[in-house]
């Protein structure tokens, strides 16, 4: 498993906090050469108490893996689709900064898992891998202003089966270079047609859809590392969602970031035994890029972040981090200050 804890200070609000943000226990078993099971149990914020806000206990993954051959396998259960860079590979020692980047937290929801089936594989004699999957869809009734599509996820709990989603990725890798495109398309209305008609929304497998597209590149050589990612979310029927649920859903959201890092220890005789990575990352997030006619503009969701710091790995699986973040947002809309 894995876990992370941090101390954080907000100079503008003059507040500080310490938190055991998450602790995850991994359990797996290989039944034979063809079938395995993988699971992760996560506790957030160290403690969950009845009647108190904060904290969460959840299953992060729980799926069976079926090896078809040397190049293909199927997963079935609660799994994390291959979307972006961090969704599948989000352990603290795999990214810079104490927290996951904002783009892959708010635009591509962090640790986005759903119930379904996925096929993963490599193309013979080509440096290309792929994934395709079908999972349960989202719930637009649970969308909340300021959190993108995050709160519309079911994450394995009582998901509706009337609406579904498809997801896929194509990845090219050559030496120290990796490039990927990935996407998601799914329905957000899980009620029956009669209820959907009364709400003025479209039901069905892909009714009232959400579409997400993403592209990224990664490169590492001679101590240098580069990550660049861009993503966009389209909700074409946001006006219908707003009429039905009054949650100020936008039509479009987008995010992008570029990060460069350098390992000060890369010239040591035993590379990767210890690493001291200094980095800087520029992030742009807009969760209110375009709104329907019945939405209210919120420029505070138009955000820019500069994050800089270091990641020290005394061994590969232990990370000690520090970073400084500068955040800038648009002006508040007084119509939202109720």
GROMACS .gro file of C-alpha atoms in nm, residues 140-141 188-204 207-209 236-246 294:
model
   34
  140UNK     CA    1  -2.549   1.487  -1.349
  141UNK     CA    2  -2.789   1.521  -1.055
  188UNK     CA    3  -2.533   1.111  -1.701
  189UNK     CA    4  -2.903   1.028  -1.656
  190UNK     CA    5  -2.976   0.701  -1.479
  191UNK     CA    6  -3.348   0.746  -1.418
  192UNK     CA    7  -3.613   0.584  -1.637
  193UNK     CA    8  -3.749   0.758  -1.947
  194UNK     CA    9  -4.068   0.877  -1.780
  195UNK     CA   10  -3.877   1.050  -1.501
  196UNK     CA   11  -3.623   1.189  -1.747
  197UNK     CA   12  -3.899   1.334  -1.966
  198UNK     CA   13  -4.055   1.504  -1.665
  199UNK     CA   14  -3.715   1.663  -1.587
  200UNK     CA   15  -3.657   1.768  -1.947
  201UNK     CA   16  -3.339   1.564  -1.987
  202UNK     CA   17  -3.248   1.277  -2.221
  203UNK     CA   18  -3.215   0.928  -2.077
  204UNK     CA   19  -3.063   0.619  -2.237
  207UNK     CA   20  -2.823   1.030  -2.274
  208UNK     CA   21  -2.724   1.386  -2.165
  209UNK     CA   22  -2.357   1.297  -2.221
  236UNK     CA   23  -2.337   1.986  -2.448
  237UNK     CA   24  -2.669   1.957  -2.260
  238UNK     CA   25  -2.562   2.164  -1.961
  239UNK     CA   26  -2.867   2.389  -2.002
  240UNK     CA   27  -3.098   2.088  -1.957
  241UNK     CA   28  -2.904   1.975  -1.649
  242UNK     CA   29  -2.934   2.322  -1.497
  243UNK     CA   30  -3.308   2.335  -1.557
  244UNK     CA   31  -3.351   1.993  -1.398
  245UNK     CA   32  -3.113   2.020  -1.104
  246UNK     CA   33  -3.016   2.391  -1.069
  294UNK     CA   34  -2.920   2.962  -1.774
   0.00000   0.00000   0.00000
